[in-house]
Short mmCIF file of C-alpha atoms and ligand atoms in Angstrom, two decimals:
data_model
loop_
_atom_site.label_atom_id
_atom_site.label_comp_id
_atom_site.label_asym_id
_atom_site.label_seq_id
_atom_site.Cartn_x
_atom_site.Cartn_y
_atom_site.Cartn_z
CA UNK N 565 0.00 0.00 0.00
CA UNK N 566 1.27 3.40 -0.72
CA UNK N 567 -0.51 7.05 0.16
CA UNK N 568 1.08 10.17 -0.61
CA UNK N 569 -1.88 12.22 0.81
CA UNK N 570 -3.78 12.06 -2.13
CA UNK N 571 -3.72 8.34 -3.59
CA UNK N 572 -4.20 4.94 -1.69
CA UNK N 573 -2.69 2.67 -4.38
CA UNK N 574 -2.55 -1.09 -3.21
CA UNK N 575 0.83 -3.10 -3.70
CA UNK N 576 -0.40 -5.87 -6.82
CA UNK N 577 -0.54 -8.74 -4.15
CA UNK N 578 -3.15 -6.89 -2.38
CA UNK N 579 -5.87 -6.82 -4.82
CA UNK N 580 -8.48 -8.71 -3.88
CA UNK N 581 -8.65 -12.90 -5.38
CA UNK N 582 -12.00 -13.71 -4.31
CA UNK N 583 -15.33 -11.68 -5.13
CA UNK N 584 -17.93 -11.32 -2.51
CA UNK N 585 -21.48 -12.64 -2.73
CA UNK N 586 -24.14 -11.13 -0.78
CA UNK N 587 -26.74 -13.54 -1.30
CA UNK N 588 -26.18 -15.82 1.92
CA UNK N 589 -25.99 -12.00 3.72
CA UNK N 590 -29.69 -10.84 2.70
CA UNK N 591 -31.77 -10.33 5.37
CA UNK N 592 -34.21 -12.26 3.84
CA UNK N 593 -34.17 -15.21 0.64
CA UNK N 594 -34.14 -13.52 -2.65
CA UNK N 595 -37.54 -14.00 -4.40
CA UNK N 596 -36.82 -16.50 -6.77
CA UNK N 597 -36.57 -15.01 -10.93
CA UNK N 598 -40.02 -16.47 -12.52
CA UNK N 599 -40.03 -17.74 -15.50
CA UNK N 600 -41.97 -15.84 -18.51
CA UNK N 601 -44.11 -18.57 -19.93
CA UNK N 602 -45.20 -20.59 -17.06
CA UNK N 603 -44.69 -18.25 -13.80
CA UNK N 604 -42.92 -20.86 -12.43
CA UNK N 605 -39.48 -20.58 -10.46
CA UNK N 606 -36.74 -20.53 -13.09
CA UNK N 607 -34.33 -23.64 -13.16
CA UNK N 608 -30.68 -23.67 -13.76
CA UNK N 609 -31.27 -25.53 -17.28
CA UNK N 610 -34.13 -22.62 -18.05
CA UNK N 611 -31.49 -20.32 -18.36
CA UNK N 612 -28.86 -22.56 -20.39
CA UNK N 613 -29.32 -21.56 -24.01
CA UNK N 614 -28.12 -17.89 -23.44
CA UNK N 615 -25.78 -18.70 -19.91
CA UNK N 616 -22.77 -20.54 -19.38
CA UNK N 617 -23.09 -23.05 -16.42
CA UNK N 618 -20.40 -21.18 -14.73
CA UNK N 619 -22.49 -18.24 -14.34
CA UNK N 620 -25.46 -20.03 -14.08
CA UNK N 621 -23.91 -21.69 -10.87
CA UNK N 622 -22.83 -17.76 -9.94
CA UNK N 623 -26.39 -16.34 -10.26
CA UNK N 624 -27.69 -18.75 -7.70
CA UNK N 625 -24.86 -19.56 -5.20
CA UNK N 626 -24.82 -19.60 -1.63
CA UNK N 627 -21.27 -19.60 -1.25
CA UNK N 628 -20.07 -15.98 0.26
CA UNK N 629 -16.43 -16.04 -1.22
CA UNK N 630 -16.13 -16.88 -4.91
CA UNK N 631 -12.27 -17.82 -6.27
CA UNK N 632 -11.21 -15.19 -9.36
CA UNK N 633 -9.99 -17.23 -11.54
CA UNK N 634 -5.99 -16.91 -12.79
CA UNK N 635 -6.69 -16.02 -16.28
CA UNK N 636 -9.36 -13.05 -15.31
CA UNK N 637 -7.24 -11.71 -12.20
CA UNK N 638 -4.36 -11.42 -15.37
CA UNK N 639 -6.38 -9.30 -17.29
CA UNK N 640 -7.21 -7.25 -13.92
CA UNK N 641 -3.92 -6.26 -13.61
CA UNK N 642 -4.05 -4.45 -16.43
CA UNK N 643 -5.46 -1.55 -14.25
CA UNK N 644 -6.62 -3.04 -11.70
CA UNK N 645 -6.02 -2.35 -8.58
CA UNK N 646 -7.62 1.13 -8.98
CA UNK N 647 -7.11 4.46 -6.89
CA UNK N 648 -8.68 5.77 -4.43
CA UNK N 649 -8.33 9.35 -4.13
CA UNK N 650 -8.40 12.04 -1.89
CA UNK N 651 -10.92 14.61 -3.16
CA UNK N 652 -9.03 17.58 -1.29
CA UNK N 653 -8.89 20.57 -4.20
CA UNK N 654 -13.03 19.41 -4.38
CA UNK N 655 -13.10 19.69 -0.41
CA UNK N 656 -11.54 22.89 -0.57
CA UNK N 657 -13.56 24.29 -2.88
CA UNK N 658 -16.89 23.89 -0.98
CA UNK N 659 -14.84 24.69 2.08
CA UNK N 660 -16.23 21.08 3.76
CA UNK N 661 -14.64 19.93 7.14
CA UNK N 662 -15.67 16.53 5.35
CA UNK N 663 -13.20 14.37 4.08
CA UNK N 664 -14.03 13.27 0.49
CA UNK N 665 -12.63 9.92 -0.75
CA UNK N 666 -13.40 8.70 -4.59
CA UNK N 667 -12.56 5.23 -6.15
CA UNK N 668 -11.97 5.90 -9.49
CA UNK N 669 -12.94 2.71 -11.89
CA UNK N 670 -11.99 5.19 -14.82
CA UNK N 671 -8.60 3.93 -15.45
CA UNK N 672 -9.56 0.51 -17.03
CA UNK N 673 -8.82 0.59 -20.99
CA UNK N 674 -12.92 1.04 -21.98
CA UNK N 675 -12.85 4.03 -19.30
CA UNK N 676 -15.62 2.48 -17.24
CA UNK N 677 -16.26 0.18 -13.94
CA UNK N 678 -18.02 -2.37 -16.69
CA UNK N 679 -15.24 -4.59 -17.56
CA UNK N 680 -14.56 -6.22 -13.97
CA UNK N 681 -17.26 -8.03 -15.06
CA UNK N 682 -17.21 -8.59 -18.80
CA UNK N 683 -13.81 -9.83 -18.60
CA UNK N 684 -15.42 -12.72 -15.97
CA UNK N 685 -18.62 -13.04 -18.51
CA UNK N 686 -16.39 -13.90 -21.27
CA UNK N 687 -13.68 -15.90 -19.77
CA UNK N 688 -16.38 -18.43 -18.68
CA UNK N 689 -18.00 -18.42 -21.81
CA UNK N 690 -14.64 -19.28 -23.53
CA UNK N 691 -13.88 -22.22 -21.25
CA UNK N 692 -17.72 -23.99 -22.30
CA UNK N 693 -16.89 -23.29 -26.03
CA UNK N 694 -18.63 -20.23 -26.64
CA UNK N 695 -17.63 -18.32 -29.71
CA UNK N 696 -20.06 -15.45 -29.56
CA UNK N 697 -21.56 -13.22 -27.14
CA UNK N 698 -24.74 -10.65 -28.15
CA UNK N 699 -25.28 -7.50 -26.18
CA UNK N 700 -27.66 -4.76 -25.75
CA UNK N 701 -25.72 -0.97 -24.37
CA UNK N 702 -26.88 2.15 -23.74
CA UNK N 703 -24.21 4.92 -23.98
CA UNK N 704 -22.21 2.99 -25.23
CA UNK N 705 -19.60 1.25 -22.13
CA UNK N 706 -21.12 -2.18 -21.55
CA UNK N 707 -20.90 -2.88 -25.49
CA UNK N 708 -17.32 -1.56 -24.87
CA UNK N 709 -16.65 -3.12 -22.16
CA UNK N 710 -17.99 -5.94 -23.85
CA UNK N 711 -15.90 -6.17 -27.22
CA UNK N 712 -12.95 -5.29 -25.27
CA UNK N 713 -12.98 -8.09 -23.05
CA UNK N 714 -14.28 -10.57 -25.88
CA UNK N 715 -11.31 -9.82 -27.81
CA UNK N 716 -9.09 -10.75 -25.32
CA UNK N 717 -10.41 -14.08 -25.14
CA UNK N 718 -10.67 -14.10 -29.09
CA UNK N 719 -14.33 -14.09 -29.04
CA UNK N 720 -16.81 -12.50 -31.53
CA UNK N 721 -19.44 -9.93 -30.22
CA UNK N 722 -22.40 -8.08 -30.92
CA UNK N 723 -23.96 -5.30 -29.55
CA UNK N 724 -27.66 -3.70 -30.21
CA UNK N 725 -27.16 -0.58 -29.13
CA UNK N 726 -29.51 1.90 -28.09
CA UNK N 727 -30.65 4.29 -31.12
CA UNK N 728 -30.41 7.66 -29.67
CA UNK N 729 -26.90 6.92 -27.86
CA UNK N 730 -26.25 5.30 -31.66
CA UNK N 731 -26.70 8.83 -32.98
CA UNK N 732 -25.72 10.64 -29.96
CA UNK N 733 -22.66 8.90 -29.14
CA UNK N 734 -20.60 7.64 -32.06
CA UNK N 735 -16.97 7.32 -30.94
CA UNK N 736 -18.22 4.65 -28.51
CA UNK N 737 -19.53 3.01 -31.61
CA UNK N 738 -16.04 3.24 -33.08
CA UNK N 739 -14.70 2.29 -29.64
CA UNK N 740 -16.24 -0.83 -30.24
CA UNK N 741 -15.66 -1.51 -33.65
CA UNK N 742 -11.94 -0.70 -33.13
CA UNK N 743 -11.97 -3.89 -30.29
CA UNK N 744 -13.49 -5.49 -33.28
CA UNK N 745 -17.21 -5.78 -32.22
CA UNK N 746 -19.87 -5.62 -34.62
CA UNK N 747 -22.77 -2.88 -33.52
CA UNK N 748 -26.12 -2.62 -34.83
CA UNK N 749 -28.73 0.39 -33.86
CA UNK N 750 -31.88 -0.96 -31.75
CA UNK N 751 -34.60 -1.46 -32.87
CA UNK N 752 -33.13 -2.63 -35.46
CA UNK N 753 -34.75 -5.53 -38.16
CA UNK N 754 -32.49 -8.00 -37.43
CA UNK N 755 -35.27 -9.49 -35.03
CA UNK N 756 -38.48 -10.49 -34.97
CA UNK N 757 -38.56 -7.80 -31.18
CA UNK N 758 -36.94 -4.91 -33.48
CA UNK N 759 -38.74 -5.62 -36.53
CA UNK N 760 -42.50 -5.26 -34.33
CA UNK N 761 -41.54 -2.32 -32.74
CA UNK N 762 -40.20 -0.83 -35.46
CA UNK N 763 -43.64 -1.34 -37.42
CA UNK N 764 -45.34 0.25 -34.63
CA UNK N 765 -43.10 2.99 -34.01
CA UNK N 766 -40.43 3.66 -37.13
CA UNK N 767 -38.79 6.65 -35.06
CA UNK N 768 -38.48 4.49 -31.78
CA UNK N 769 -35.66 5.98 -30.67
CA UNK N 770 -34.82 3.07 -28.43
CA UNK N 771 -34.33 2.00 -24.85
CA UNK N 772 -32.13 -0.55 -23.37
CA UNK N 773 -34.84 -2.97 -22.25
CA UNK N 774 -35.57 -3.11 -26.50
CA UNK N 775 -32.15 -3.77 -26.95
CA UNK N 776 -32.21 -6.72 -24.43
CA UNK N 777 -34.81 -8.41 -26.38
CA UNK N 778 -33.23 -8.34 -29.60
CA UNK N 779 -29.67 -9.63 -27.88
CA UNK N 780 -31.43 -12.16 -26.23
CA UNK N 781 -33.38 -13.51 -29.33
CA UNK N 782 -29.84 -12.86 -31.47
CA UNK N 783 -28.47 -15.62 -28.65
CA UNK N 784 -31.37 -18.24 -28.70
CA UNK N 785 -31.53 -18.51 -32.17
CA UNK N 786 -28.47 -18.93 -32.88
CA UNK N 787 -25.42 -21.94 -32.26
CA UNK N 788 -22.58 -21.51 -29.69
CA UNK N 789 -24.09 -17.61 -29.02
CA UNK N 790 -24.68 -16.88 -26.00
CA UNK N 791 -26.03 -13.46 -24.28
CA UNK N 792 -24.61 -11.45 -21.43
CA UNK N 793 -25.79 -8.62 -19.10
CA UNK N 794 -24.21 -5.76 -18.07
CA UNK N 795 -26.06 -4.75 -14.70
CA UNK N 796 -28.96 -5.99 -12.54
CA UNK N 797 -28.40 -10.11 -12.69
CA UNK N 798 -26.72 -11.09 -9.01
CA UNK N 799 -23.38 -12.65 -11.22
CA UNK N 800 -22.86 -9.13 -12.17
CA UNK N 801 -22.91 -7.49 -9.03
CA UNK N 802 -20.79 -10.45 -7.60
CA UNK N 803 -17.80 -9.81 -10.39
CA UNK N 804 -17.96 -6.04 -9.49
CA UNK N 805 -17.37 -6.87 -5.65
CA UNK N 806 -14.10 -5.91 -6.11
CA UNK N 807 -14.37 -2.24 -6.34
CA UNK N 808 -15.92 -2.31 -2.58
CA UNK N 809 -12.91 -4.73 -1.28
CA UNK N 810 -10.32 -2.30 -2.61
CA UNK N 811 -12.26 0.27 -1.24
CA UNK N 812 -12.32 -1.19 2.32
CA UNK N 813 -8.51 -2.18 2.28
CA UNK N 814 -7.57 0.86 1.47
CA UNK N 815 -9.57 3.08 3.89
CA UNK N 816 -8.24 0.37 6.44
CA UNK N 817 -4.63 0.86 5.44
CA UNK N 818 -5.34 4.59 6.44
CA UNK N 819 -7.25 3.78 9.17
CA UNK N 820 -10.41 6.04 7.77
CA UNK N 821 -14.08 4.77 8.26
CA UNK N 822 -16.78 5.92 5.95
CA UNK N 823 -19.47 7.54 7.41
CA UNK N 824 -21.37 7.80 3.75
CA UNK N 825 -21.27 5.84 0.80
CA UNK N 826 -22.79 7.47 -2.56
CA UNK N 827 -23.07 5.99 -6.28
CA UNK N 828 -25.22 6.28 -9.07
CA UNK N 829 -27.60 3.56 -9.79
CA UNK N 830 -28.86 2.45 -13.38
CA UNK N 831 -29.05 -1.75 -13.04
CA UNK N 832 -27.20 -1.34 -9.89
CA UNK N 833 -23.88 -2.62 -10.70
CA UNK N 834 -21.31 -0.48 -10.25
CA UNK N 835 -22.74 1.02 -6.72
CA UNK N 836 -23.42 -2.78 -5.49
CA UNK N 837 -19.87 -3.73 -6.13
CA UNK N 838 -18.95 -0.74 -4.18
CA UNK N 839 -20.86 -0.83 -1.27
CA UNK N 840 -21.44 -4.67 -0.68
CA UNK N 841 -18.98 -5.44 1.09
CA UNK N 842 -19.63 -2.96 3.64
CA UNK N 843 -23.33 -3.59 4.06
CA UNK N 844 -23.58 -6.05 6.48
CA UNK N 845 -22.02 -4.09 9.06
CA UNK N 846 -23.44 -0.83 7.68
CA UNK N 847 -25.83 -0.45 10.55
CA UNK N 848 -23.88 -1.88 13.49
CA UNK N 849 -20.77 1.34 12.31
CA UNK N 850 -23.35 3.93 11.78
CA UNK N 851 -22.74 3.96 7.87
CA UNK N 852 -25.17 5.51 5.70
CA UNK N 853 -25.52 4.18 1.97
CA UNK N 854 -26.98 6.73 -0.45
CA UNK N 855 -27.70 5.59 -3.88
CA UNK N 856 -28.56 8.55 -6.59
CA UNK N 857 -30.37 7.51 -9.65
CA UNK N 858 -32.18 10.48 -12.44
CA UNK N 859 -35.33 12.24 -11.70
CA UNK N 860 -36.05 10.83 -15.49
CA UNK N 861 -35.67 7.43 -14.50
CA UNK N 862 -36.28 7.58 -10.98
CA UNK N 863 -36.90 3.60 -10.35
CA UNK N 864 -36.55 3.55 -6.58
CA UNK N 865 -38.00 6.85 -5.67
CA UNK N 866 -41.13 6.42 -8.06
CA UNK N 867 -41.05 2.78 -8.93
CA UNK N 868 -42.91 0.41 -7.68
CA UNK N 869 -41.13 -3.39 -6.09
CA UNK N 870 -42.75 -6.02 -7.51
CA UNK N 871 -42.07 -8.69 -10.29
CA UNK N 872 -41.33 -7.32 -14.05
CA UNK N 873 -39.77 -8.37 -17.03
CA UNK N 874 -36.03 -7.35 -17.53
CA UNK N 875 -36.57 -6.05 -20.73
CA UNK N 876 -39.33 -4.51 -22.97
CA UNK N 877 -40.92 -7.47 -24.78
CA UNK N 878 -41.57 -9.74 -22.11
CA UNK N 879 -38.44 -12.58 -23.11
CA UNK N 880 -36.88 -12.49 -19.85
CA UNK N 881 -38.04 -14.16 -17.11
CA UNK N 882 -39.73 -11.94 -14.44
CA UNK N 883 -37.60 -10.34 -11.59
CA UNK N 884 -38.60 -9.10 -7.44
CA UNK N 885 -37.45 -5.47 -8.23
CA UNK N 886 -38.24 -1.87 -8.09
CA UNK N 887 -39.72 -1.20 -11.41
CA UNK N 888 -41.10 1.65 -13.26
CA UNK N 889 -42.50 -1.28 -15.88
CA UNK N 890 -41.25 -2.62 -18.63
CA UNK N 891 -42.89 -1.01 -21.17
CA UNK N 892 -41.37 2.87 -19.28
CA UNK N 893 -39.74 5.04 -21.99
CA UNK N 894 -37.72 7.34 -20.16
CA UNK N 895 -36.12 10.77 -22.07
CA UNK N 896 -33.11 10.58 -24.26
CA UNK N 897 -30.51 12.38 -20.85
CA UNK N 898 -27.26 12.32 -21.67
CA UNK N 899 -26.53 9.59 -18.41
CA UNK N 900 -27.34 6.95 -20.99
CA UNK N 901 -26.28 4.14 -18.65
CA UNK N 902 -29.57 4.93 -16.09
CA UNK N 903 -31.80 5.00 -18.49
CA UNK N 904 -33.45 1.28 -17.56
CA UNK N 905 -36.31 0.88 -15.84
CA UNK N 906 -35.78 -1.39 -13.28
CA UNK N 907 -32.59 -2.01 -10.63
CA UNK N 908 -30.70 -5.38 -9.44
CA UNK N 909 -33.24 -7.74 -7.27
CA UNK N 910 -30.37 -7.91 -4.22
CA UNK N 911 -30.53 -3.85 -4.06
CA UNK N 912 -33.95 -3.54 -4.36
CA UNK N 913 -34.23 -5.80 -1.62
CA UNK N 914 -31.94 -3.70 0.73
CA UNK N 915 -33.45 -0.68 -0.41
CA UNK N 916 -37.09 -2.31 0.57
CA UNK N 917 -36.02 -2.77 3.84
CA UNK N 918 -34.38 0.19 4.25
CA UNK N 919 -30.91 -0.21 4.34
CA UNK N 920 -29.69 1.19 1.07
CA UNK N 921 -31.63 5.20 0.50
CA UNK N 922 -31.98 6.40 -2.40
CA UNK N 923 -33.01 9.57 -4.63
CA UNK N 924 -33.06 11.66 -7.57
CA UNK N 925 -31.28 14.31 -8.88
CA UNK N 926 -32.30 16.59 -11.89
CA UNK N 927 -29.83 16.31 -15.07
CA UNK N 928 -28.43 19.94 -14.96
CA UNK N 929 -27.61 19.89 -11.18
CA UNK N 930 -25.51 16.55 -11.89
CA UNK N 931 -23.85 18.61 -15.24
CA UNK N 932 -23.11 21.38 -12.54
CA UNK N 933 -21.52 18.84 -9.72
CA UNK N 934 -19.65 17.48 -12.69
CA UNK N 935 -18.12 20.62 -13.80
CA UNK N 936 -17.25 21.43 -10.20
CA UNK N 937 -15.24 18.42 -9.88
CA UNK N 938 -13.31 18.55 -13.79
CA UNK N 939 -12.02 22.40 -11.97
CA UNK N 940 -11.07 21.13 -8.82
CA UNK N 941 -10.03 17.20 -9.09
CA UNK N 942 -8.90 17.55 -12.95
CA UNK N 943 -11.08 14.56 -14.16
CA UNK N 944 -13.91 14.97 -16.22
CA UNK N 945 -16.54 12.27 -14.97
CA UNK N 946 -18.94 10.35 -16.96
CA UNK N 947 -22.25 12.04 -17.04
CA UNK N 948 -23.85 8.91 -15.07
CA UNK N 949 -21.05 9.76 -11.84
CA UNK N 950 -22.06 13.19 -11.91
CA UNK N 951 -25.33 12.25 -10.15
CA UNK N 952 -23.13 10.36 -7.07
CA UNK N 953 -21.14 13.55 -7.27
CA UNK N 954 -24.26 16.17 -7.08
CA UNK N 955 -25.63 14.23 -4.19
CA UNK N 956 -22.18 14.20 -2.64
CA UNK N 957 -21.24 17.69 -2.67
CA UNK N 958 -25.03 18.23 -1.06
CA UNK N 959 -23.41 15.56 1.48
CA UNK N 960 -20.55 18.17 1.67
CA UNK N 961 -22.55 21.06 1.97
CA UNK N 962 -24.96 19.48 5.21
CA UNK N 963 -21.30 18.64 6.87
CA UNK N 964 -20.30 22.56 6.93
CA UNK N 965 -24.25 23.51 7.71
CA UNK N 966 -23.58 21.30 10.67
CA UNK N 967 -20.12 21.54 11.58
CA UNK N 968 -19.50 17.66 11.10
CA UNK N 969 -16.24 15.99 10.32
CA UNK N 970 -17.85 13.11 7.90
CA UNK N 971 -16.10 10.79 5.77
CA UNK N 972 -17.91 10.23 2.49
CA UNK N 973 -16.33 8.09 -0.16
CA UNK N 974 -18.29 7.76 -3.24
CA UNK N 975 -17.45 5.77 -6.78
CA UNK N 976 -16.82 7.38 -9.57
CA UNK N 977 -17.96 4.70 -11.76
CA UNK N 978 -16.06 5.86 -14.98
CA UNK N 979 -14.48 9.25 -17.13
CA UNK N 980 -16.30 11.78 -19.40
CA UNK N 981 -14.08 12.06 -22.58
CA UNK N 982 -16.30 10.13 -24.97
CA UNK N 983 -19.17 11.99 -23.42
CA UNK N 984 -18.13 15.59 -24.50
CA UNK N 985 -20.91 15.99 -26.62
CA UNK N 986 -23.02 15.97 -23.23
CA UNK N 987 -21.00 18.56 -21.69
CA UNK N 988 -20.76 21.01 -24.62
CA UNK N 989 -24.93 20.80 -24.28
CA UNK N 990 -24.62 21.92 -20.70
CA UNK N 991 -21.92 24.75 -21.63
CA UNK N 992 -23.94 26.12 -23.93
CA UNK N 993 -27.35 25.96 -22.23
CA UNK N 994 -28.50 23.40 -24.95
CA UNK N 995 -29.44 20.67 -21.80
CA UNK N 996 -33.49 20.20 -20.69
CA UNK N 997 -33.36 19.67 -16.79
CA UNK N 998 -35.28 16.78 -16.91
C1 LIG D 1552 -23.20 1.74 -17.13
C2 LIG D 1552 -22.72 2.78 -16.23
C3 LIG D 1552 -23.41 3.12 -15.06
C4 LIG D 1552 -24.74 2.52 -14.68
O1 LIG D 1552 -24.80 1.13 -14.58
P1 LIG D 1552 -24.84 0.39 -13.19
O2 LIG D 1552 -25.07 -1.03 -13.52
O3 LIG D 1552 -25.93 0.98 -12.35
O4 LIG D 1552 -23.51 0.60 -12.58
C5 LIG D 1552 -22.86 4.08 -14.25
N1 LIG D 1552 -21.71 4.69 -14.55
C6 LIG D 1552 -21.01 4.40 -15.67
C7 LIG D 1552 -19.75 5.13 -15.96
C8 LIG D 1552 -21.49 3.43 -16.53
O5 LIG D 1552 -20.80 3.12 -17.63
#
């Protein structure tokens, strides 16, 4: 471990080598995932011709400590272990007596917290012979993610992606392509999904639960193509456990406790692998976790918990989650990556029983947090971490109003620099506040 007042950087044989599950943790069973047709519990060979066993095995496992195995840990390293960083010039500038810690998942090659787990997805879909994986992505960094870590493992990959982040968004589109994935604008006709909503709609400009239909009928139909998900599913959250173990080793090695933790929620991913592994002794230390998801897709604060359909058409089978239903189109915000309409099962679960809050922030008070934090901490965030930022600088803010020497470390899930299009809308007062 090394800290030079600003970065805790872990020594390479402290990163983590086991990911944390938080299913045997709950505090209650997870409703089971229902299957579309009959209603019935899904089984393990329901989910087969789009899953690798492997992850299969992951989605449902009551094991608390999963081995990561040699070959994905390698690719880790690429970036991996990842900083965490004093936010001091950002501290200053609100004049906080808090002290404001961020990880920053920005430094893997697609920019983004999303390959922790697409490396895993496609590793074990390598070792069971698969040569293709099909995608849906919204902005654009799971289908990045995605083709980067397919690559690796000499896979093909395709990715529907999302039509308005298609337009808005096109050097993620060449991002991909340059990691050699193919990508195709949803809804799109390659599909039976695409092609009816198309006829119904010809300007649909999309929405990631669409886009998850057409990957997952792209997978069933075809041989040795399989689908993966970026977000919500519990093997997802488990790969991304190892943002939250870094983060607690290295507040350890300073001997700092967190009085707040604060992300920004879309499927969940990125802000469960941060703060799992501090939430079963969250209540017991006093620690208050604070997820922030967009007042245009505001799935906790507005949603309802209840079983839905992962994605627009009905194909997947039906998840226990906060849902604004399947069918909810939200706006075309820049924060591309929140746009979906429900949230991971496990979190909506904690934040049922009220151990994860959440809220919502308006888009041009996250541009303005964001902007705040390029001129003090040099980074320019993704437009998604701008809404953990916005609700931690209000964090901030409450800690001078009251005098209080809090510790709030918050993940900032990935970088802005393929999302400058988003910030010249705010500069030049082009952005709605939805
Ligand atoms: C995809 C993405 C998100 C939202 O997805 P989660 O599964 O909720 O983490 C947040 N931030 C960034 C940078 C993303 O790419």
């Amino acid at each position: 471990m090394s800290f030079d007042g600003r970065k805790i950087i872990l020594d390479p044989e402290e990163m983590p080598e086991k990911w944390y599950n938080i299913l045997p943790d709950l505090p209650k069973p997870l409703p089971p995932p229902l299957h579309p047709a009959t209603n019935e519990p899904v089984k393990p060979s329901d989910l087969e011709p789009i899953f690798p066993k492997e992850l299969i095995k992951q989605e449902m496992s009551d094991k608390r400590w999963i081995r990561i195995p040699e070959e994905v840990l390698d690719v880790y390293r690429l970036w991996r272990p990842s900083p965490l960083i004093r936010a001091k010039k950002l501290e200053e500038a609100l004049k906080t007596p808090a002290r404001i810690y961020y990880k920053y998942e920005g430094v893997s090659p697609p920019g983004s917290h999303k390959p922790n787990t697409a490396v895993a997805q496609a590793y074990y879909n390598m070792k069971e012979g698969v040569e293709r994986l099909t995608t849906e992505t919204g902005a654009g960094q799971w289908g990045s993610a995605l083709s980067f870590a397919t690559r690796l493992f000499n896979m093909k990959c395709t990715v529907y992606m999302v039509k308005v982040s298609y337009h808005q968004k096109p050097y993620r589109r060449v991002l991909m392509e340059t990691w050699g994935g193919e990508v195709i604008p949803s809804p799109s006709n390659r599909t039976e999904s695409g092609k009816r909503i198309l006829e119904e709609d010809p300007d649909n400009h999309g929405s990631l639960g669409i886009a998850i239909s057409e990957a997952v009928e792209d997978a069933v139909k075809h041989e040795n193509t399989n689908y993966s998900l970026g977000s919500v599913l519990n093997h997802v959250l488990l790969h991304q456990t190892i943002i939250g173990l870094e983060v607690k080793k290295q507040l350890e090695s300073i001997d700092e406790k967190p009085d707040v933790l604060v992300g920004c929620v879309g499927g969940g991913s990125n802000f469960a692998g941060f703060c799992y592994p501090f939430v079963k002794d969250a209540e017991k230390e006093g620690v208050r976790i604070v997820a922030v998801e967009p007042a245009a897709c505001p799935t906790f604060t507005s949603g309802e918990y209840r079983y839905d359909y992962g994605d627009t058409v009905g194909l997947t089978p039906l998840l226990m989650m906060y849902t604004l239903g399947h069918d909810f189109m939200p706006p075309p915000i820049h924060a591309g990556g929140l746009r979906y309409h429900g949230d991971a099962p496990t979190m909506s679960m904690l934040v049922e029983e009220g151990i994860i809050e959440a809220i919502a922030v308006k888009q041009i008070p996250t541009f303005e947090a964001g902007i705040l934090f390029a001129r003090s901490e040099g980074i320019v965030p993704a437009p998604e971490s701008n809404h953990a930022i916005k609700a931690v600088i209000d964090e901030a803010l409450k800690a001078k109003e009251e005098g209080e020497e809090k510790v709030i470390v918050f993940n900032l899930s990935g970088h802005g620099y393929l999302d400058l299009a988003a910030y010249d809308d705010f500069l030049y007062g082009r952005l709605k506040n939805t």
